[in-house]
Tab-separated table of C-alpha atoms and ligand atoms in Angstrom:
chain	number	residue	atom	x	y	z
T	1	MET	CA	35.000	35.225	-73.557
T	2	ILE	CA	34.242	34.202	-76.945
T	3	THR	CA	37.604	33.129	-78.778
T	4	LEU	CA	38.068	33.254	-82.548
T	5	LYS	CA	40.074	30.742	-84.198
T	6	SER	CA	42.588	30.743	-86.925
T	7	GLU	CA	42.522	28.932	-90.100
T	8	ARG	CA	44.937	26.759	-89.009
T	9	GLU	CA	43.029	25.961	-85.939
T	10	ILE	CA	39.961	25.292	-87.902
T	11	ASN	CA	41.783	22.990	-90.312
T	12	GLN	CA	43.016	21.003	-87.382
T	13	MET	CA	39.302	20.742	-86.090
T	14	LEU	CA	38.271	19.551	-89.522
T	15	GLU	CA	40.664	16.895	-89.393
T	16	ALA	CA	39.316	15.698	-86.223
T	17	GLY	CA	35.784	16.147	-87.465
T	18	ARG	CA	36.371	14.096	-90.614
T	19	LEU	CA	37.697	11.215	-88.646
T	20	LEU	CA	34.554	11.536	-86.081
T	21	ALA	CA	32.306	11.537	-89.177
T	22	ASN	CA	33.918	8.282	-90.431
T	23	CYS	CA	33.657	6.785	-87.174
T	24	HIS	CA	29.889	7.612	-87.050
T	25	LYS	CA	29.606	5.777	-90.559
T	26	GLU	CA	31.140	2.886	-88.983
T	27	ILE	CA	28.652	2.846	-85.919
T	28	ALA	CA	25.867	3.012	-88.308
T	29	LYS	CA	26.849	-0.231	-89.697
T	30	LEU	CA	27.005	-1.754	-86.150
T	31	ILE	CA	23.818	-0.578	-84.815
T	32	LYS	CA	21.275	-3.375	-84.778
T	33	PRO	CA	19.047	-5.418	-82.396
T	34	GLY	CA	21.319	-7.359	-80.024
T	35	ILE	CA	24.282	-5.045	-79.921
T	36	ASN	CA	24.946	-3.189	-76.756
T	37	THR	CA	26.178	0.436	-76.296
T	38	PHE	CA	29.250	-0.790	-74.229
T	39	GLU	CA	30.364	-2.678	-77.328
T	40	ILE	CA	29.960	0.480	-79.423
T	41	ASP	CA	31.963	2.606	-76.921
T	42	GLN	CA	34.884	0.031	-77.249
T	43	PHE	CA	34.504	0.165	-80.921
T	44	VAL	CA	35.069	3.793	-80.791
T	45	GLU	CA	37.857	3.900	-78.320
T	46	GLU	CA	39.561	1.108	-80.635
T	47	TYR	CA	38.758	3.215	-83.826
T	48	LEU	CA	40.248	6.452	-82.458
T	49	LYS	CA	43.407	4.780	-81.210
T	50	THR	CA	44.001	3.098	-84.536
T	51	ASN	CA	43.713	6.446	-86.154
T	52	GLY	CA	45.942	8.537	-83.850
T	53	ALA	CA	43.151	10.245	-81.736
T	54	THR	CA	41.909	10.085	-78.375
T	55	PRO	CA	38.334	10.288	-76.813
T	56	GLU	CA	38.105	13.694	-75.269
T	57	GLN	CA	35.015	12.890	-73.146
T	58	LYS	CA	36.830	10.270	-71.231
T	59	GLY	CA	37.906	11.619	-67.842
T	60	TYR	CA	36.245	15.055	-68.610
T	61	LYS	CA	34.621	16.195	-65.291
T	62	GLY	CA	34.982	12.439	-64.226
T	63	TYR	CA	32.977	11.091	-67.270
T	64	GLN	CA	33.963	7.316	-67.757
T	65	PHE	CA	33.401	6.747	-71.451
T	66	ALA	CA	34.397	7.662	-74.883
T	67	THR	CA	30.896	8.338	-76.032
T	68	CYS	CA	27.499	9.121	-74.657
T	69	ALA	CA	24.736	6.570	-75.527
T	70	SER	CA	21.397	7.929	-74.820
T	71	ILE	CA	18.462	5.373	-75.672
T	72	ASN	CA	14.875	6.345	-76.191
T	73	ASP	CA	13.637	8.706	-73.423
T	74	GLU	CA	17.226	9.652	-72.538
T	75	ILE	CA	18.022	13.092	-73.601
T	76	CYS	CA	21.647	13.213	-73.311
T	77	HIS	CA	24.896	11.848	-71.486
T	78	GLY	CA	23.680	8.228	-71.361
T	79	PHE	CA	26.057	5.911	-70.008
T	80	PRO	CA	27.151	2.955	-72.384
T	81	ARG	CA	26.052	-0.137	-71.016
T	82	LYS	CA	25.654	-4.079	-71.676
T	83	ASN	CA	21.836	-4.177	-72.068
T	84	PRO	CA	21.071	-5.082	-75.617
T	85	LEU	CA	19.533	-2.526	-77.951
T	86	LYS	CA	16.072	-3.675	-79.274
T	87	GLU	CA	14.260	-3.537	-82.478
T	88	GLY	CA	12.201	-0.106	-82.393
T	89	ASP	CA	14.738	1.630	-80.109
T	90	ILE	CA	16.613	4.853	-80.921
T	91	VAL	CA	19.893	5.476	-79.644
T	92	THR	CA	21.952	8.855	-79.746
T	93	ILE	CA	25.701	8.247	-79.932
T	94	ASP	CA	27.629	11.456	-79.061
T	95	MET	CA	31.352	11.892	-79.007
T	96	VAL	CA	34.196	14.449	-79.015
T	97	VAL	CA	37.416	13.563	-80.849
T	98	ASN	CA	40.912	14.985	-80.194
T	99	LEU	CA	43.145	14.631	-83.249
T	100	ASN	CA	46.652	16.577	-82.558
T	101	GLY	CA	44.746	19.042	-80.461
T	102	GLY	CA	42.096	19.624	-82.680
T	103	LEU	CA	38.635	18.944	-81.252
T	104	ALA	CA	35.355	18.086	-82.919
T	105	ASP	CA	32.015	17.149	-81.431
T	106	SER	CA	29.111	15.337	-83.077
T	107	ALA	CA	26.098	13.270	-82.155
T	108	TRP	CA	23.755	11.255	-84.250
T	109	THR	CA	20.641	9.351	-83.662
T	110	TYR	CA	20.375	6.036	-85.026
T	111	ALA	CA	17.236	3.688	-85.448
T	112	VAL	CA	17.684	0.229	-84.187
T	113	GLY	CA	16.073	-2.083	-86.724
T	114	ASN	CA	12.543	-0.888	-87.877
T	115	VAL	CA	11.172	2.076	-85.885
T	116	SER	CA	7.696	3.403	-86.049
T	117	GLU	CA	6.576	6.207	-88.456
T	118	ARG	CA	6.380	8.657	-85.503
T	119	THR	CA	9.915	7.958	-84.386
T	120	LYS	CA	10.996	8.381	-88.115
T	121	LYS	CA	9.388	11.654	-87.960
T	122	LEU	CA	10.945	12.646	-84.734
T	123	MET	CA	14.326	11.786	-86.086
T	124	ASN	CA	13.820	13.580	-89.311
T	125	VAL	CA	12.424	16.857	-87.740
T	126	THR	CA	15.306	16.763	-85.238
T	127	LYS	CA	17.911	16.490	-87.991
T	128	THR	CA	16.394	19.002	-90.246
T	129	SER	CA	16.253	21.379	-87.357
T	130	LEU	CA	19.972	21.066	-87.006
T	131	TYR	CA	20.499	22.178	-90.649
T	132	LYS	CA	17.966	25.095	-90.155
T	133	GLY	CA	20.133	26.237	-87.269
T	134	ILE	CA	23.259	25.729	-89.258
T	135	GLU	CA	21.809	27.998	-92.060
T	136	GLN	CA	21.824	30.781	-89.580
T	137	ALA	CA	25.278	30.604	-88.564
T	138	ILE	CA	26.520	33.581	-90.479
T	139	ALA	CA	28.762	36.368	-89.369
T	140	GLY	CA	26.588	39.343	-88.609
T	141	ASN	CA	23.634	37.227	-87.534
T	142	ARG	CA	22.751	36.957	-83.721
T	143	LEU	CA	22.859	33.715	-81.482
T	144	GLY	CA	19.073	34.100	-81.115
T	145	ASP	CA	18.530	33.590	-85.119
T	146	ILE	CA	19.889	29.908	-84.643
T	147	GLY	CA	17.670	29.000	-81.809
T	148	TYR	CA	14.671	30.782	-83.220
T	149	ALA	CA	15.058	28.714	-86.523
T	150	ILE	CA	15.277	25.518	-84.667
T	151	GLN	CA	12.410	26.250	-82.184
T	152	THR	CA	9.767	27.537	-84.795
T	153	TYR	CA	10.462	24.508	-87.020
T	154	ALA	CA	10.436	21.769	-84.253
T	155	GLU	CA	7.363	23.233	-82.778
T	156	SER	CA	5.549	23.489	-86.103
T	157	GLU	CA	5.886	19.851	-86.495
T	158	GLY	CA	4.380	19.325	-82.896
T	159	PHE	CA	7.596	18.515	-81.157
T	160	SER	CA	9.424	20.380	-78.345
T	161	VAL	CA	12.927	21.691	-77.772
T	162	VAL	CA	14.924	20.822	-74.637
T	163	ARG	CA	15.886	24.005	-72.917
T	164	ASP	CA	18.166	22.603	-70.204
T	165	PHE	CA	21.186	21.766	-72.397
T	166	THR	CA	22.684	23.726	-75.164
T	167	GLY	CA	25.289	23.916	-78.019
T	168	HIS	CA	28.433	25.682	-77.077
T	169	GLY	CA	31.826	27.109	-78.307
T	170	ILE	CA	34.386	24.617	-78.515
T	171	GLY	CA	38.208	24.184	-78.715
T	172	PRO	CA	40.765	23.841	-77.223
T	173	THR	CA	38.509	22.693	-74.516
T	174	ILE	CA	35.004	20.810	-75.008
T	175	HIS	CA	32.937	23.506	-73.601
T	176	GLU	CA	33.768	27.137	-74.461
T	177	ALA	CA	31.601	30.326	-74.459
T	178	PRO	CA	29.199	31.083	-75.787
T	179	GLN	CA	26.242	28.639	-74.940
T	180	ILE	CA	24.058	28.115	-78.035
T	181	PRO	CA	20.302	27.672	-76.902
T	182	HIS	CA	18.167	25.805	-79.493
T	183	PHE	CA	15.408	28.178	-78.665
T	184	GLY	CA	15.096	31.866	-78.724
T	185	SER	CA	14.399	35.294	-80.427
T	186	PRO	CA	15.497	36.555	-83.713
T	187	GLY	CA	17.853	39.443	-83.616
T	188	LYS	CA	18.723	38.709	-79.686
T	189	GLY	CA	21.937	37.700	-78.346
T	190	PRO	CA	25.675	38.031	-79.310
T	191	ARG	CA	26.639	38.707	-82.776
T	192	LEU	CA	28.101	35.799	-84.788
T	193	LYS	CA	31.753	36.486	-85.900
T	194	GLU	CA	33.874	34.950	-88.447
T	195	GLY	CA	36.380	32.589	-86.685
T	196	MET	CA	33.844	31.321	-84.020
T	197	VAL	CA	33.622	27.567	-83.822
T	198	ILE	CA	30.584	26.239	-82.151
T	199	THR	CA	28.369	23.211	-81.879
T	200	ILE	CA	24.639	23.180	-82.624
T	201	GLU	CA	22.911	20.055	-81.171
T	202	PRO	CA	19.235	20.386	-80.765
T	203	MET	CA	17.658	17.743	-78.419
T	204	ILE	CA	13.977	17.544	-79.686
T	205	ASN	CA	11.338	15.622	-77.630
T	206	GLU	CA	8.382	13.857	-78.794
T	207	GLY	CA	6.396	15.077	-75.794
T	208	ALA	CA	7.243	17.836	-73.164
T	209	TRP	CA	10.495	19.574	-73.054
T	210	PHE	CA	11.175	19.203	-69.401
T	211	SER	CA	14.175	16.911	-68.414
T	212	GLN	CA	14.961	15.031	-65.188
T	213	MET	CA	18.430	14.085	-64.039
T	214	ASP	CA	19.150	10.468	-63.140
T	215	GLU	CA	20.774	9.366	-60.092
T	216	ASN	CA	23.966	9.004	-61.820
T	217	GLY	CA	24.213	12.685	-62.035
T	218	TRP	CA	24.900	12.660	-65.758
T	219	THR	CA	22.014	11.290	-67.715
T	220	ALA	CA	18.903	13.417	-68.337
T	221	ARG	CA	15.720	11.874	-69.540
T	222	THR	CA	12.102	13.245	-70.513
T	223	VAL	CA	9.757	13.531	-67.766
T	224	ASP	CA	6.881	11.788	-69.457
T	225	GLY	CA	8.860	8.879	-70.779
T	226	LYS	CA	8.428	9.879	-74.439
T	227	LEU	CA	11.266	9.942	-76.953
T	228	SER	CA	13.999	12.246	-77.385
T	229	ALA	CA	16.369	12.632	-80.633
T	230	GLN	CA	19.527	14.800	-81.124
T	231	TYR	CA	21.963	15.509	-84.067
T	232	GLU	CA	24.872	17.678	-83.502
T	233	HIS	CA	27.440	19.090	-85.896
T	234	THR	CA	30.642	21.278	-85.059
T	235	LEU	CA	30.844	24.218	-87.412
T	236	ALA	CA	33.102	27.212	-87.965
T	237	ILE	CA	31.660	30.588	-88.982
T	238	THR	CA	33.597	31.598	-91.968
T	239	LYS	CA	33.665	34.486	-94.697
T	240	THR	CA	31.687	32.251	-97.044
T	241	GLY	CA	29.059	31.161	-94.528
T	242	PRO	CA	28.851	28.030	-91.970
T	243	LEU	CA	31.535	25.311	-92.538
T	244	ILE	CA	30.586	22.028	-91.043
T	245	LEU	CA	33.603	20.459	-89.507
T	246	THR	CA	31.885	16.966	-89.023
T	247	PRO	CA	30.420	16.379	-92.353
T	248	GLN	CA	28.973	12.844	-92.976
T	249	GLU	CA	27.927	13.405	-96.819
X	301	MF3	N1	29.421	15.679	-76.602
X	301	MF3	C1	28.896	16.400	-75.451
X	301	MF3	C2	28.255	17.793	-75.815
X	301	MF3	O1	27.866	17.830	-76.951
X	301	MF3	C3	29.768	16.833	-74.477
X	301	MF3	C4	29.413	15.666	-73.237
X	301	MF3	S1	30.886	15.812	-71.976
X	301	MF3	C5	30.688	14.477	-71.350
X	301	MF3	O2	28.229	18.937	-75.313
X	301	MF3	F1	31.650	14.545	-70.507
X	301	MF3	F2	29.540	14.287	-70.858
X	301	MF3	F3	30.957	13.501	-72.187
X	302	CO	CO1	28.508	16.259	-78.353
């Protein structure tokens, strides 16, 4: 069942989202060669605690960390770890913040030091594809309109869209109906309604879209060892259009 959120609920999620966005801005300053994702995870825990919030992912279905930290060919759900990040790597930090019961979910891919032109292109196309999806998140449109906008753009730039993981409805739990595929056909799927709160979180691969699961049962990575990037916002569908609840600008 797709639930619709009240203005009050959406405002609470926006408070969580503002905090999450500020946390990402702090992470951006920390990311450089030599730091490891375990330290970033600890920073996030501390940051949320200081600000009266909790990491909703920790303990979710047995997940052990505040953040997911997916490096290079890891598509999503990478475990924070003590291996230092290296110049030229990319790392996606993904987290769900709970502030007084309001949830917000946002992932961002960071470059570690200088990265290649091709890597920069993958990051830019992935971020732009997110905003192209968000533009379609309008009451009256259908779910397929979002996926179609993302897929046609990403593929026209020579990249591929991961099929095995989707965006989702969110609040009061992390994953609620509906699933939001980042590929699809225009005019297909459930109609979008005012009051829906969803995540859009395209995972875009440099090579093939296929994913394989690590032995840890969580981390998905590309089958060809090529890079994967991801940007994610939580947003509400409102009378006046999509309202990003995790805004960084
Ligand atoms: N933030 C993730 C998402 O975008 C949720 C991951 S749940 C976890 O769907 F337990 F793996 F952290
Ligand atoms: Co997320």
